[in-house]
Amino acid sequence: MLVKKIVLLSSILFLSLALRAQIVLEHTYLGYANVVNLAISGYKYSVFNTQNNTLKLYNTDHSLWKSIALDIPSGYTFNTVQNISETLFNLDNLVEFTYSYYITTTNVVYETKVGNEEGNTLLTIPGAVMAYAVECEDLHAKLLAYIYDYSVTPVNQQTKVYSLPGEIFPVDIPLNSGKNEVLLNACPNPARNYTKISYHFPDAKPEGELILTDGQGRVVKTYHIDNNFDNLIIDTSGFSPGMYLYTISGTSASGKLIIE
């Protein structure tokens, strides 16, 4: 009898563990969803709906936290939302962010704004394809806006640097981010002759490949890296100007690099 009880308990335990190990659809969002970590309010899902130009933030239980209408002019198409923060662009603890959009006429025309949860525009940057906040060594937080003027040949490229009053807090990172997550950061960015990409490898992944791709998704260069070092210096003087993406193979870690 005792043996039967032990077998029964073992079967129940095995079944429980098997159920917990299954991949289960938890929720479906209409639109592109990401995860942000806010300095005050913690982790949120961010979802942008292109049908009504609305940024929605959800709690981790998927309940709606905030719904924010973006000020995108008529005829323009949404491009991206970045730098969602409560402590970066000012000190009022409201949720602020950058977002960009474009319109195609004779040429592609971009614009980027800094907005907040109340629908106010804090800054408008004509011609900016995107903008994101960086910290570089002993510098305070900066906002780098990348201007592309396609009305002239060759394309006129500029970078506008804005000082920010707040502090950078990790954003757009996975829910399980921590000491086991691969972290990446490039400085200087934009780069002219070189850039240093700092990285952190968890103990479980001692090595990998850092892959640099261009704006068309073509692999430009591959570098072997491991946890014996925490940075890689790349000579960028031979690369064509433009926007590049750097990733580490087998991970979700990635970043954008502008080469002038």
CSV table of C-alpha atoms in Angstrom, one decimal, residues 62-200:
chain,number,residue,atom,x,y,z
A,62,HIS,CA,-1.4,42.6,-18.9
A,63,SER,CA,-3.8,45.1,-17.4
A,64,LEU,CA,-3.8,48.5,-19.0
A,65,TRP,CA,-1.7,51.1,-17.1
A,66,LYS,CA,-1.6,54.1,-19.5
A,67,SER,CA,-2.9,55.0,-23.0
A,68,ILE,CA,-1.0,57.8,-24.7
A,69,ALA,CA,-2.0,59.4,-28.0
A,70,LEU,CA,1.1,60.4,-30.2
A,71,ASP,CA,1.0,63.7,-32.1
A,72,ILE,CA,1.7,62.3,-35.6
A,73,PRO,CA,0.7,64.7,-38.4
A,74,SER,CA,-1.8,63.6,-41.0
A,75,GLY,CA,-0.2,61.8,-43.9
A,76,TYR,CA,2.8,60.7,-41.9
A,77,THR,CA,3.6,57.1,-41.0
A,78,PHE,CA,4.9,55.9,-37.6
A,79,ASN,CA,8.5,54.8,-37.5
A,80,THR,CA,9.6,54.0,-33.9
A,81,VAL,CA,9.2,54.7,-30.2
A,82,GLN,CA,12.3,54.8,-28.0
A,83,ASN,CA,13.7,56.0,-24.7
A,84,ILE,CA,10.6,55.4,-22.6
A,85,SER,CA,11.5,56.8,-19.2
A,86,GLU,CA,10.3,58.6,-16.1
A,87,THR,CA,13.5,60.2,-15.0
A,88,LEU,CA,15.4,61.1,-18.2
A,89,PHE,CA,13.9,64.1,-20.0
A,90,ASN,CA,12.8,66.1,-16.9
A,91,LEU,CA,12.2,65.7,-13.2
A,92,ASP,CA,8.4,65.6,-13.1
A,93,ASN,CA,8.1,61.8,-12.9
A,94,LEU,CA,5.8,61.6,-15.9
A,95,VAL,CA,6.4,59.0,-18.6
A,96,GLU,CA,8.3,60.6,-21.5
A,97,PHE,CA,9.7,59.1,-24.7
A,98,THR,CA,10.9,59.8,-28.2
A,99,TYR,CA,9.0,58.8,-31.3
A,100,SER,CA,9.6,59.3,-35.0
A,101,TYR,CA,7.5,59.2,-38.2
A,102,TYR,CA,8.0,59.9,-41.9
A,103,ILE,CA,6.2,60.9,-45.1
A,104,THR,CA,7.2,59.9,-48.7
A,105,THR,CA,6.9,62.6,-51.3
A,106,THR,CA,9.7,63.2,-53.8
A,107,ASN,CA,12.0,62.1,-50.9
A,108,VAL,CA,11.5,60.5,-47.5
A,109,VAL,CA,11.1,63.2,-44.8
A,110,TYR,CA,11.5,62.2,-41.2
A,111,GLU,CA,10.8,64.0,-37.9
A,112,THR,CA,11.3,63.0,-34.3
A,113,LYS,CA,9.6,64.3,-31.2
A,114,VAL,CA,10.0,64.0,-27.4
A,115,GLY,CA,6.6,63.6,-25.8
A,116,ASN,CA,5.0,62.8,-22.5
A,117,GLU,CA,2.1,60.8,-21.2
A,118,GLU,CA,-0.2,63.9,-21.1
A,119,GLY,CA,0.2,64.3,-24.9
A,120,ASN,CA,2.5,67.3,-24.7
A,121,THR,CA,5.5,67.7,-27.1
A,122,LEU,CA,8.7,68.6,-25.3
A,123,LEU,CA,10.9,68.9,-28.4
A,124,THR,CA,10.5,68.5,-32.1
A,125,ILE,CA,13.6,67.6,-34.3
A,126,PRO,CA,12.9,68.0,-38.0
A,127,GLY,CA,14.7,65.5,-40.2
A,128,ALA,CA,15.6,63.2,-37.4
A,129,VAL,CA,15.2,59.5,-38.3
A,130,MET,CA,15.6,58.5,-34.7
A,131,ALA,CA,17.1,59.7,-31.4
A,132,TYR,CA,18.3,57.8,-28.4
A,133,ALA,CA,19.8,58.6,-25.0
A,134,VAL,CA,23.4,57.6,-24.2
A,135,GLU,CA,25.9,57.9,-21.3
A,136,CYS,CA,29.5,57.9,-22.4
A,137,GLU,CA,32.2,57.5,-19.7
A,138,ASP,CA,32.0,60.6,-17.4
A,139,LEU,CA,29.4,62.5,-19.5
A,140,HIS,CA,25.9,63.2,-18.3
A,141,ALA,CA,22.9,61.9,-20.3
A,142,LYS,CA,22.8,63.0,-23.8
A,143,LEU,CA,20.2,62.6,-26.6
A,144,LEU,CA,21.7,61.9,-30.0
A,145,ALA,CA,19.4,62.8,-32.9
A,146,TYR,CA,20.4,61.5,-36.3
A,147,ILE,CA,19.4,63.8,-39.2
A,148,TYR,CA,19.1,62.4,-42.8
A,149,ASP,CA,18.3,64.9,-45.6
A,150,TYR,CA,17.5,62.9,-48.7
A,151,SER,CA,16.7,66.0,-50.8
A,152,VAL,CA,20.3,66.4,-51.7
A,153,THR,CA,22.9,64.1,-53.2
A,154,PRO,CA,24.9,62.8,-51.4
A,155,VAL,CA,22.6,62.5,-48.5
A,156,ASN,CA,23.3,65.2,-45.9
A,157,GLN,CA,23.8,63.5,-42.5
A,158,GLN,CA,24.0,65.3,-39.2
A,159,THR,CA,24.0,64.4,-35.5
A,160,LYS,CA,22.4,66.8,-33.0
A,161,VAL,CA,23.4,66.4,-29.4
A,162,TYR,CA,21.1,67.5,-26.6
A,163,SER,CA,21.9,67.6,-22.9
A,164,LEU,CA,19.3,66.0,-20.8
A,165,PRO,CA,18.4,67.0,-17.2
A,166,GLY,CA,17.7,63.5,-15.9
A,167,GLU,CA,19.4,60.1,-15.6
A,168,ILE,CA,19.5,57.1,-17.8
A,169,PHE,CA,17.7,54.1,-16.4
A,170,PRO,CA,17.8,50.7,-18.2
A,171,VAL,CA,14.9,50.6,-20.8
A,172,ASP,CA,13.7,48.1,-23.4
A,173,ILE,CA,15.2,45.1,-21.6
A,174,PRO,CA,13.8,41.7,-21.0
A,175,LEU,CA,11.9,40.8,-17.9
A,176,ASN,CA,14.5,38.4,-16.7
A,177,SER,CA,17.4,40.8,-17.3
A,178,GLY,CA,20.2,40.6,-14.7
A,179,LYS,CA,23.6,39.3,-14.1
A,180,ASN,CA,22.9,36.5,-16.6
A,181,GLU,CA,21.9,38.8,-19.4
A,182,VAL,CA,24.4,39.9,-22.2
A,183,LEU,CA,24.7,43.7,-22.1
A,184,LEU,CA,26.0,45.9,-24.9
A,185,ASN,CA,27.0,49.6,-25.3
A,186,ALA,CA,29.0,51.4,-28.0
A,187,CYS,CA,31.0,54.6,-27.3
A,188,PRO,CA,31.6,56.9,-29.1
A,189,ASN,CA,28.4,56.6,-31.0
A,190,PRO,CA,28.2,58.1,-33.7
A,191,ALA,CA,31.7,56.8,-34.5
A,192,ARG,CA,34.1,58.3,-37.0
A,193,ASN,CA,37.4,56.4,-36.7
A,194,TYR,CA,36.7,53.9,-34.0
A,195,THR,CA,34.2,52.8,-31.4
A,196,LYS,CA,34.5,50.7,-28.3
A,197,ILE,CA,31.7,48.2,-27.7
A,198,SER,CA,31.5,47.2,-24.1
A,199,TYR,CA,29.8,43.9,-23.2
A,200,HIS,CA,29.1,41.6,-20.3
